[in-house]
Coordinates of C-alpha atoms (C1' of nucleotides) in Angstrom, one line a residue:
Chain H
M1 CA 114.4 101.3 119.8
T2 CA 116.7 103.9 122.3
Q3 CA 119.5 101.7 122.3
A4 CA 122.4 101.2 124.5
T5 CA 123.8 104.7 124.1
S6 CA 126.9 103.0 125.0
S7 CA 129.1 104.4 127.3
L8 CA 132.3 103.4 126.6
T9 CA 135.0 105.3 124.7
D10 CA 132.9 108.1 125.0
T11 CA 135.8 110.5 125.6
Q12 CA 135.1 113.2 123.3
S13 CA 133.3 116.4 125.3
A14 CA 129.7 116.1 123.1
P15 CA 128.5 113.5 121.1
P16 CA 128.2 114.1 117.1
D17 CA 125.2 114.4 116.9
S18 CA 122.3 114.8 119.3
S19 CA 119.7 115.6 117.0
V20 CA 119.8 111.8 116.3
A21 CA 118.4 110.2 119.6
E22 CA 114.2 110.4 119.3
P23 CA 112.3 108.1 121.3
G24 CA 109.6 105.3 120.0
R25 CA 111.4 105.9 116.4
A26 CA 114.4 103.4 115.0
R27 CA 117.8 105.5 114.6
Y28 CA 118.2 104.8 111.1
A29 CA 114.3 106.1 110.3
V30 CA 115.5 109.6 112.1
L31 CA 118.8 109.7 110.0
A32 CA 116.5 108.9 107.1
Q33 CA 114.6 111.7 107.7
V34 CA 117.3 114.2 108.6
L35 CA 118.8 113.6 105.0
R36 CA 115.6 113.5 103.3
D37 CA 115.2 117.2 104.5
R38 CA 119.0 118.3 103.6
V39 CA 118.0 116.8 99.9
L40 CA 114.8 118.2 99.7
R41 CA 116.5 121.8 101.2
G42 CA 119.0 121.6 98.3
D43 CA 121.8 121.0 100.2
W44 CA 123.0 118.5 97.1
P45 CA 121.5 119.1 94.0
P46 CA 120.1 116.0 91.4
G47 CA 122.2 114.0 90.1
G48 CA 125.0 115.6 93.0
A49 CA 126.8 113.0 95.0
L50 CA 126.2 112.8 99.0
P51 CA 129.3 112.3 101.5
A52 CA 130.3 108.7 101.3
E53 CA 128.6 106.3 103.9
Q54 CA 131.7 106.8 106.2
V55 CA 131.6 110.1 106.0
L56 CA 128.2 109.7 107.5
A57 CA 128.1 107.8 110.1
A58 CA 131.2 109.6 111.6
D59 CA 128.7 113.1 111.5
H60 CA 125.9 111.3 112.7
G61 CA 128.0 109.3 115.3
V62 CA 126.5 105.6 114.1
A63 CA 127.3 102.4 113.3
L64 CA 127.9 102.2 109.1
G65 CA 125.2 99.4 109.4
T66 CA 123.1 102.0 110.9
I67 CA 123.3 104.5 107.7
R68 CA 122.7 102.2 105.3
Q69 CA 119.7 101.3 106.7
A70 CA 118.4 105.0 106.5
L71 CA 120.0 105.2 102.7
Q72 CA 117.9 102.5 101.9
L73 CA 114.8 103.7 102.7
L74 CA 115.7 106.8 100.6
V75 CA 116.3 104.5 97.8
A76 CA 113.5 102.5 98.5
Q77 CA 111.4 106.1 98.4
G78 CA 112.8 106.8 94.8
L79 CA 115.2 109.8 96.3
I80 CA 118.1 108.7 96.0
E81 CA 120.5 106.1 93.9
R82 CA 123.6 104.7 95.2
I83 CA 125.9 103.2 92.6
H84 CA 128.6 100.1 93.2
G85 CA 132.2 101.7 93.4
R86 CA 131.0 105.4 92.3
G87 CA 129.0 106.9 95.3
T88 CA 125.3 107.9 96.3
F89 CA 123.6 110.5 93.9
V90 CA 120.5 112.7 94.7
R91 CA 118.0 111.1 91.8
A92 CA 117.7 113.1 88.5
G93 CA 114.3 112.5 87.8
L94 CA 112.4 111.2 85.4
S95 CA 112.9 111.7 81.8
G96 CA 110.8 109.4 79.5
A97 CA 107.6 108.6 81.4
T98 CA 105.6 108.3 78.1
M99 CA 102.3 108.2 77.6
L100 CA 103.2 105.6 75.2
R101 CA 103.0 103.0 77.8
F102 CA 99.0 103.1 77.6
F103 CA 98.6 102.2 74.2
R104 CA 99.6 100.0 71.8
F105 CA 99.6 101.6 68.0
G106 CA 101.3 99.7 64.9
A107 CA 102.1 96.5 66.0
A108 CA 104.1 96.8 69.2
A109 CA 104.7 99.7 70.7
G110 CA 107.9 101.4 69.2
T111 CA 108.8 97.8 66.9
G112 CA 109.4 99.2 63.3
L113 CA 107.8 102.7 63.7
G114 CA 110.7 104.8 63.9
P115 CA 110.8 107.3 67.4
P116 CA 107.9 108.6 68.0
A117 CA 107.6 112.9 67.0
S118 CA 107.0 115.5 68.8
A119 CA 104.6 119.2 67.8
I120 CA 104.0 121.8 69.4
L121 CA 100.8 123.3 67.5
A122 CA 100.0 126.3 69.9
R123 CA 101.7 128.6 72.9
S124 CA 100.0 130.8 74.8
R125 CA 100.1 132.4 78.1
V126 CA 96.7 131.8 79.8
A127 CA 95.0 132.8 83.0
A128 CA 94.3 129.3 83.9
P129 CA 90.9 127.5 84.8
P130 CA 90.1 126.6 88.2
D131 CA 89.5 122.8 86.9
V132 CA 93.4 123.4 86.3
A133 CA 95.3 125.9 88.7
R134 CA 93.5 123.6 92.0
H135 CA 96.0 120.9 91.0
F136 CA 98.9 123.6 91.7
G137 CA 99.7 125.4 95.4
P138 CA 97.3 127.9 96.0
G139 CA 99.5 130.2 95.4
Q140 CA 100.4 129.4 92.6
G141 CA 98.1 128.7 88.8
G142 CA 97.6 131.9 88.1
D143 CA 99.4 133.1 85.0
M144 CA 100.8 130.1 82.9
L145 CA 101.8 128.7 79.9
Q146 CA 99.3 126.3 77.8
L147 CA 100.7 123.9 75.4
L148 CA 99.1 122.2 72.5
R149 CA 101.3 119.3 71.1
L150 CA 100.6 116.1 68.7
R151 CA 103.0 112.8 68.4
S152 CA 103.0 110.9 66.1
L153 CA 104.3 107.3 64.9
A154 CA 105.4 107.0 61.5
G155 CA 104.1 110.4 60.4
A156 CA 100.7 109.2 62.0
P157 CA 99.0 111.3 64.5
C158 CA 98.4 109.6 67.6
L159 CA 98.0 111.3 71.0
V160 CA 97.0 114.9 71.6
E161 CA 97.8 116.9 74.7
Q162 CA 97.3 119.9 76.4
I163 CA 99.8 120.9 79.0
W164 CA 99.9 123.5 81.4
L165 CA 103.0 125.1 82.9
P166 CA 103.5 127.4 85.4
L167 CA 104.7 131.2 84.8
P168 CA 107.7 132.4 85.6
A169 CA 109.0 129.3 86.0
F170 CA 108.8 128.4 82.9
A171 CA 109.1 131.5 81.0
A172 CA 111.9 129.7 79.3
L173 CA 109.6 128.3 76.8
A174 CA 107.1 131.1 76.5
D175 CA 109.4 132.3 73.5
G176 CA 112.0 130.7 70.5
P177 CA 111.1 128.4 68.6
T178 CA 109.3 125.1 69.4
A179 CA 111.1 122.8 67.3
A180 CA 114.1 123.0 69.2
W181 CA 112.8 121.4 72.5
G182 CA 113.2 118.3 70.9
D183 CA 110.5 115.5 71.2
L184 CA 110.6 114.9 74.8
L185 CA 109.4 117.8 77.6
Y186 CA 110.8 116.7 80.8
P187 CA 114.6 117.0 79.2
A188 CA 113.5 120.3 78.7
Y189 CA 112.1 121.5 81.6
A190 CA 115.4 120.0 83.0
S191 CA 118.0 122.2 80.3
R192 CA 115.6 125.2 79.8
C193 CA 113.9 125.9 82.9
G194 CA 115.8 124.2 85.7
V195 CA 112.5 122.0 86.5
S196 CA 113.4 118.0 87.3
V197 CA 110.1 115.7 87.2
H198 CA 110.5 113.8 89.7
R199 CA 107.1 111.9 89.8
A200 CA 104.2 112.1 87.8
V201 CA 100.7 111.0 88.6
D202 CA 98.7 109.9 85.4
E203 CA 94.6 109.6 86.3
I204 CA 93.1 107.1 83.6
G205 CA 89.7 107.8 82.0
F206 CA 87.5 107.7 79.6
A207 CA 85.4 110.0 76.6
A208 CA 83.8 110.9 73.3
L209 CA 86.3 113.1 71.7
G210 CA 85.7 116.4 70.7
T211 CA 85.2 118.0 67.1
E212 CA 89.0 119.6 67.4
H213 CA 90.4 117.3 69.0
A214 CA 88.9 114.5 66.6
A215 CA 90.3 116.4 63.7
L216 CA 94.0 116.0 65.2
L217 CA 94.1 112.2 65.2
G218 CA 92.3 111.9 62.1
L219 CA 89.1 110.2 63.8
A220 CA 85.8 111.0 63.9
A221 CA 84.0 113.4 66.4
G222 CA 82.3 111.9 69.5
H223 CA 84.6 108.9 68.6
P224 CA 85.8 106.9 71.7
A225 CA 89.2 107.8 73.6
A226 CA 91.1 106.9 76.7
V227 CA 91.7 110.4 78.5
V228 CA 95.3 110.0 81.2
S229 CA 95.3 113.1 83.5
R230 CA 98.4 113.6 84.6
R231 CA 100.3 116.0 87.7
A232 CA 104.2 115.9 87.6
F233 CA 105.6 116.9 90.4
D234 CA 109.2 117.8 91.2
I235 CA 111.5 116.4 94.0
A236 CA 109.9 118.7 96.9
G237 CA 106.5 117.5 95.9
R238 CA 105.4 120.8 94.1
C239 CA 103.2 120.4 91.0
V240 CA 104.9 121.7 88.3
E241 CA 102.9 120.4 85.4
F242 CA 99.0 119.4 84.4
R243 CA 98.4 117.8 81.3
I244 CA 95.3 116.2 79.6
T245 CA 96.5 113.2 76.9
R246 CA 94.0 111.7 74.6
G247 CA 94.4 108.6 72.1
D248 CA 91.9 106.3 70.5
A249 CA 89.8 104.1 72.7
Q250 CA 91.0 101.3 70.1
A251 CA 94.5 101.8 71.1
F252 CA 94.2 101.6 74.9
A253 CA 95.6 98.6 76.6
Y254 CA 97.5 98.9 79.8
T255 CA 98.6 96.4 82.2
V256 CA 99.0 96.1 85.9
T257 CA 100.0 93.5 88.5
L258 CA 98.5 92.6 92.0
I259 CA 100.6 90.7 94.3
Chain Z
M1 CA 131.8 87.5 96.7
T2 CA 132.4 84.1 98.0
Q3 CA 133.8 85.4 101.6
A4 CA 136.5 84.7 103.6
T5 CA 135.2 80.9 104.5
S6 CA 136.6 81.6 107.8
S7 CA 139.1 79.2 109.6
L8 CA 138.4 79.6 112.9
T9 CA 136.5 77.6 115.3
D10 CA 135.8 75.0 112.8
T11 CA 135.7 71.8 114.7
Q12 CA 132.9 70.0 113.3
S13 CA 133.4 67.1 110.6
A14 CA 131.8 69.1 107.6
P15 CA 129.8 72.5 107.2
P16 CA 126.6 72.6 108.0
D17 CA 125.8 73.7 105.0
S18 CA 127.3 72.7 101.3
S19 CA 125.1 74.1 98.5
V20 CA 125.6 78.3 100.1
A21 CA 128.7 78.6 98.5
E22 CA 128.3 79.6 94.6
P23 CA 131.1 81.7 93.0
G24 CA 129.1 85.3 91.4
R25 CA 126.4 85.0 93.7
A26 CA 125.8 87.0 96.9
R27 CA 125.6 84.3 99.4
Y28 CA 122.0 85.8 100.9
A29 CA 120.8 85.6 96.8
V30 CA 121.7 81.8 96.9
L31 CA 120.2 81.3 99.9
A32 CA 116.9 83.5 98.9
Q33 CA 116.4 80.5 96.1
V34 CA 117.1 77.9 98.3
L35 CA 113.9 78.9 100.4
R36 CA 112.2 80.0 97.6
D37 CA 112.0 76.6 96.5
R38 CA 111.4 75.4 99.8
V39 CA 108.2 77.6 99.8
L40 CA 107.2 76.6 96.2
R41 CA 107.9 72.9 96.8
G42 CA 105.2 73.6 99.4
D43 CA 108.0 72.5 102.2
W44 CA 105.6 75.2 104.6
P45 CA 102.3 75.6 103.6
P46 CA 100.4 79.2 103.1
G47 CA 99.8 80.6 106.2
G48 CA 102.3 78.2 108.2
A49 CA 105.7 79.7 109.1
L50 CA 109.0 79.1 108.8
P51 CA 111.6 78.3 111.2
A52 CA 112.8 81.5 113.5
E53 CA 115.7 83.1 111.5
Q54 CA 118.4 81.6 114.5
V55 CA 117.1 78.6 113.6
L56 CA 118.0 78.7 109.8
A57 CA 121.4 80.6 110.0
A58 CA 122.2 77.6 112.2
D59 CA 121.0 75.7 110.0
H60 CA 123.1 76.8 106.9
G61 CA 125.8 77.9 108.8
V62 CA 125.7 81.6 108.2
A63 CA 125.6 84.4 110.8
L64 CA 121.9 85.8 111.5
G65 CA 122.3 89.3 108.9
T66 CA 123.1 86.9 106.0
I67 CA 120.1 85.1 106.9
R68 CA 117.9 87.7 107.4
Q69 CA 119.2 89.7 103.6
A70 CA 117.1 86.1 102.3
L71 CA 114.8 86.6 104.2
Q72 CA 113.9 90.7 103.0
L73 CA 114.5 89.5 99.1
L74 CA 111.7 87.1 99.4
V75 CA 109.9 89.6 101.6
A76 CA 110.3 92.0 98.8
Q77 CA 108.8 89.2 96.2
G78 CA 105.9 88.4 98.3
L79 CA 106.8 85.1 99.3
I80 CA 106.6 85.0 102.5
E81 CA 105.6 88.1 105.5
R82 CA 107.4 88.5 108.7
I83 CA 105.3 89.8 111.7
H84 CA 107.4 91.5 115.0
G85 CA 107.0 89.2 117.7
R86 CA 105.3 86.3 116.0
G87 CA 107.3 84.8 113.0
T88 CA 107.8 84.5 109.1
F89 CA 104.9 82.8 107.4
V90 CA 104.4 82.0 103.8
R91 CA 101.9 84.6 102.5
A92 CA 98.2 83.6 102.2
G93 CA 97.0 84.8 99.3
L94 CA 95.2 87.6 97.6
S95 CA 91.3 87.5 99.0
G96 CA 89.9 90.7 97.9
A97 CA 92.0 92.2 94.4
T98 CA 88.9 93.7 94.0
M99 CA 87.8 94.9 90.1
L100 CA 86.0 97.7 91.5
R101 CA 89.2 99.3 91.8
F102 CA 88.7 100.5 88.6
F103 CA 85.7 101.9 88.6
R104 CA 84.0 104.8 90.7
F105 CA 80.4 103.8 90.7
G106 CA 78.4 106.2 92.6
A107 CA 79.7 108.8 94.8
A108 CA 82.7 107.6 95.9
A109 CA 83.7 103.8 95.5
G110 CA 81.9 101.8 98.4
T111 CA 80.6 104.4 100.1
G112 CA 77.2 104.3 101.4
L113 CA 76.2 102.6 98.7
G114 CA 76.6 98.8 101.1
P115 CA 78.9 96.0 99.9
P116 CA 78.8 94.6 96.4
A117 CA 76.9 91.6 95.5
S118 CA 77.5 88.8 93.3
A119 CA 75.8 86.0 91.4
I120 CA 76.5 83.5 89.7
L121 CA 74.0 83.5 87.0
A122 CA 75.2 80.5 84.2
R123 CA 78.0 77.9 84.9
S124 CA 78.8 75.3 82.6
R125 CA 81.5 72.7 82.1
V126 CA 83.3 73.4 78.4
A127 CA 86.4 73.0 76.1
A128 CA 88.1 76.2 77.0
P129 CA 88.4 77.8 73.1
P130 CA 91.8 78.6 72.3
D131 CA 92.2 81.8 73.2
V132 CA 91.3 81.4 77.1
A133 CA 93.5 77.8 77.1
R134 CA 96.4 79.5 76.1
H135 CA 96.9 81.6 79.6
F136 CA 96.9 78.1 81.2
G137 CA 99.9 75.6 81.1
P138 CA 100.3 73.4 77.4
G139 CA 99.0 70.1 79.8
Q140 CA 96.2 72.5 81.2
G141 CA 93.1 74.0 79.5
G142 CA 91.1 71.3 78.2
D143 CA 88.3 70.6 80.5
M144 CA 87.2 73.7 82.4
L145 CA 84.6 75.7 84.0
Q146 CA 82.8 78.6 82.8
L147 CA 81.1 81.6 84.7
L148 CA 79.1 84.0 84.1
R149 CA 78.9 86.6 87.3
L150 CA 76.9 89.7 87.6
R151 CA 78.2 92.2 90.4
S152 CA 76.0 94.8 92.1
L153 CA 76.0 97.4 93.5
A154 CA 73.1 99.1 96.1
G155 CA 71.0 96.6 93.8
A156 CA 72.4 98.5 90.5
P157 CA 74.1 95.9 88.0
C158 CA 77.6 97.6 87.2
L159 CA 80.2 94.8 86.3
V160 CA 79.7 91.4 84.2
E161 CA 82.0 88.8 84.1
Q162 CA 83.4 85.7 82.5
I163 CA 85.1 83.2 84.5
W164 CA 87.3 80.4 83.5
L165 CA 88.5 77.5 86.0
P166 CA 90.4 75.0 85.0
L167 CA 89.3 70.6 86.1
P168 CA 89.4 68.9 87.5
A169 CA 91.3 71.4 90.2
F170 CA 88.2 73.4 91.0
A171 CA 85.3 70.7 90.8
A172 CA 84.0 71.4 94.1
L173 CA 82.4 74.1 92.2
A174 CA 80.7 72.5 89.6
D175 CA 77.6 72.0 91.6
G176 CA 75.8 72.5 94.8
P177 CA 74.3 75.8 94.9
T178 CA 76.5 78.8 94.3
A179 CA 74.6 81.5 96.2
A180 CA 76.3 79.3 99.3
W181 CA 80.1 81.0 97.6
G182 CA 79.3 84.7 99.0
D183 CA 80.1 87.4 97.4
L184 CA 84.0 86.8 96.8
L185 CA 85.5 84.5 94.6
Y186 CA 89.0 83.8 96.0
P187 CA 88.1 83.1 99.2
A188 CA 86.0 80.0 97.8
Y189 CA 88.2 79.2 96.0
A190 CA 91.0 78.7 98.9
S191 CA 87.8 76.9 101.3
R192 CA 86.5 75.1 98.5
C193 CA 89.1 74.3 96.2
G194 CA 92.3 74.4 98.4
V195 CA 93.6 76.9 95.7
S196 CA 95.3 80.4 97.1
V197 CA 95.7 83.0 94.2
H198 CA 98.6 84.5 95.5
R199 CA 99.5 87.0 92.3
A200 CA 96.8 88.5 89.2
V201 CA 97.9 90.3 85.8
D202 CA 95.2 93.2 85.0
E203 CA 95.1 93.7 81.5
I204 CA 92.9 97.1 80.3
G205 CA 91.1 97.9 77.3
F206 CA 88.4 99.4 75.9
A207 CA 85.3 97.7 73.6
A208 CA 82.1 98.3 72.8
L209 CA 79.0 96.2 74.9
G210 CA 78.0 93.1 73.3
T211 CA 73.7 93.1 73.0
E212 CA 73.9 89.8 75.9
H213 CA 76.7 92.0 78.3
A214 CA 74.6 95.0 77.5
A215 CA 71.6 94.0 78.5
L216 CA 72.6 92.7 82.2
L217 CA 74.1 95.9 82.7
G218 CA 71.2 97.8 81.7
L219 CA 72.8 99.9 79.0
A220 CA 72.6 100.5 75.0
A221 CA 74.4 97.5 72.8
G222 CA 77.4 98.9 71.4
H223 CA 77.7 101.2 74.9
P224 CA 81.5 101.6 75.5
A225 CA 83.0 99.4 77.9
A226 CA 86.2 99.1 79.5
V227 CA 87.3 95.6 79.4
V228 CA 89.4 93.9 82.4
S229 CA 91.8 90.2 81.5
R230 CA 92.7 88.6 84.7
R231 CA 94.9 86.1 84.8
A232 CA 95.5 85.1 88.5
F233 CA 98.0 82.5 89.2
D234 CA 99.1 81.0 92.5
I235 CA 102.2 80.7 94.5
A236 CA 104.1 78.5 92.0
G237 CA 103.0 81.0 89.1
R238 CA 100.2 78.3 87.6
C239 CA 97.5 80.0 86.4
V240 CA 94.5 79.3 88.1
E241 CA 91.6 81.7 86.5
F242 CA 91.6 83.5 83.4
R243 CA 88.7 86.0 84.3
I244 CA 87.3 88.9 81.3
T245 CA 84.9 91.6 83.1
R246 CA 83.8 94.7 81.9
G247 CA 81.6 97.7 82.9
D248 CA 80.9 101.0 81.9
A249 CA 83.6 103.3 80.2
Q250 CA 81.9 105.9 81.8
A251 CA 82.4 104.9 85.3
F252 CA 86.5 104.1 84.7
A253 CA 89.0 105.8 86.3
Y254 CA 92.0 104.2 87.3
T255 CA 95.5 106.0 89.3
V256 CA 99.0 105.0 88.5
T257 CA 101.5 106.7 90.1
L258 CA 105.1 106.9 88.1
I259 CA 108.5 107.4 89.9
Chain R
dG1 C1' 109.2 84.3 130.8
dA2 C1' 110.3 82.2 126.1
dG3 C1' 110.5 82.9 121.9
dT4 C1' 110.0 85.8 118.2
dG5 C1' 111.6 89.0 114.8
dG6 C1' 113.5 94.5 115.1
dT7 C1' 117.4 97.8 115.7
dC8 C1' 122.5 98.6 116.3
dT9 C1' 127.6 98.0 116.4
dA10 C1' 132.2 97.6 115.1
dG11 C1' 134.7 95.4 112.5
dA12 C1' 136.6 92.3 108.5
dC13 C1' 137.0 91.7 103.1
dC14 C1' 135.3 92.3 98.6
dA15 C1' 133.8 94.1 94.1
dC16 C1' 133.5 97.9 91.1
dG17 C1' 134.7 103.0 89.2
dA18 C1' 137.6 106.4 88.3
dC19 C1' 142.3 107.7 88.1
Chain P
dT1 C1' 145.9 103.0 93.3
dC2 C1' 142.2 104.8 95.9
dG3 C1' 137.4 105.4 97.2
dT4 C1' 133.3 104.2 96.7
dG5 C1' 129.8 100.7 97.8
dG6 C1' 128.3 95.6 98.8
dT7 C1' 128.4 91.4 102.0
dC8 C1' 129.4 89.2 106.1
dT9 C1' 130.2 88.5 110.6
dA10 C1' 129.5 87.4 115.8
dG11 C1' 127.5 89.5 118.6
dA12 C1' 124.3 92.7 121.8
dC13 C1' 119.8 94.7 123.4
dC14 C1' 115.2 95.9 122.5
dA15 C1' 110.5 95.5 121.1
dC16 C1' 106.6 92.6 120.3
dT17 C1' 103.3 88.3 120.9
dC18 C1' 101.5 84.2 123.1
dT19 C1' 101.4 81.6 127.2

DNA sequence: GAGTGGTCTAGACCACGAC
DNA sequence: TCGTGGTCTAGACCACTCT
């Protein structure tokens, strides 16, 4: 891996970036890790631009192709995105990540039914139960904001969600009218709390509806439900949201492709 | 995109491969399509080796880096795989693609329970019902082989599968002892019928069990079940198998990561 | 040792976006 | 027009695998 370290035109006193020499690992992989760390450290904010590849190459004393390989790695990891003619940017985060992709309500999802609506039915500060707190960091998980949210299509309720958000990071959502948040939560997290969701892990399961949730969805108690437990993470890998979504199992439909 | 088409050292009478000039598309993309077509046409069999990149580059009259970009595209598409020091090979196909990844039977999947077992309970030639036939090509779907298969863990039945295979491609499975097929079907398809499964699409839903399937699984009729409908495709994109798998919804658990 | 893919270089020109 | 990323070249050396 340690390439020629070539010799010629070495008139300068010191190499531009000596940290880029490691045995057993490709130069571009080391560079990628260096850049990754800088992104996670916040050297460039989400949505912000990285230096041009020419600049990065010069700074680290490598050829253009090498820095391009490093950046390509970060693109594959979903950390940055590159736009032809504009530059290289830190990924802003998920805006949609809609639960509706798991369900087929009405004829086809979002066809003729109008946009999905969201209503916050309850909001409270709670001490997180252990089952919830364990998803957050060890220091985290004490004081939390708990939401009960109902999603509707064409006026008909279809999904009920329990959401836990760590405090004080989400203190800005603890007061004030919830109607102003809009129908999508993640943009509200970003604009009101400065928290951008970068990755989400959904676990799908199955259970019977309790009386409370069933009533909200207009179904009978004990009706079969699909249960999606989501952990959402910021760019640094910290869990910033835990959510349990329930919907009619009859409406559940999800497609997986194996290659 | 159409690069310099440069001039120098053009002592030969004709360019090595004139098909590699197209306006509006990158050279490597055109090359990738050419190679892709050759793979699908069967110029190199599944598991077989492609020529070395040096040879391909010379044949098409491009630089090494360009052919490497083209091959990288085909790797990303899952069509080929490259092995350092050995060569570039047409992907052999899926061997596992196990349904058990959707379920958590016992403590953890495949832990201490021993390997999953498979039994063919019924086998018959049928005219495919329209709902099944439509998944296969328009000419296909008439005469089919239908299987009823039961999968067990530690002796306990856990999944029941209905499987449709087009004839005459799968005629080799129509007779003889099914016990000799082994516990995995796709390797049997490959060795006995020369059909390799390259891609599979699973659609997940929930439904109540019918009396027959419930009895096979040792559950009550009407018990909620997870239903996975799979279409399996060969390397050329032809549907070669349709399968409906049912298992206890309580045991269903699947994880999706969004980035 | 021969042959393969993997890494790296130093340059060129092209296509795109914004000013 | 300028700066950006995208494509392409022609070479070098390295690491891996098989014989």
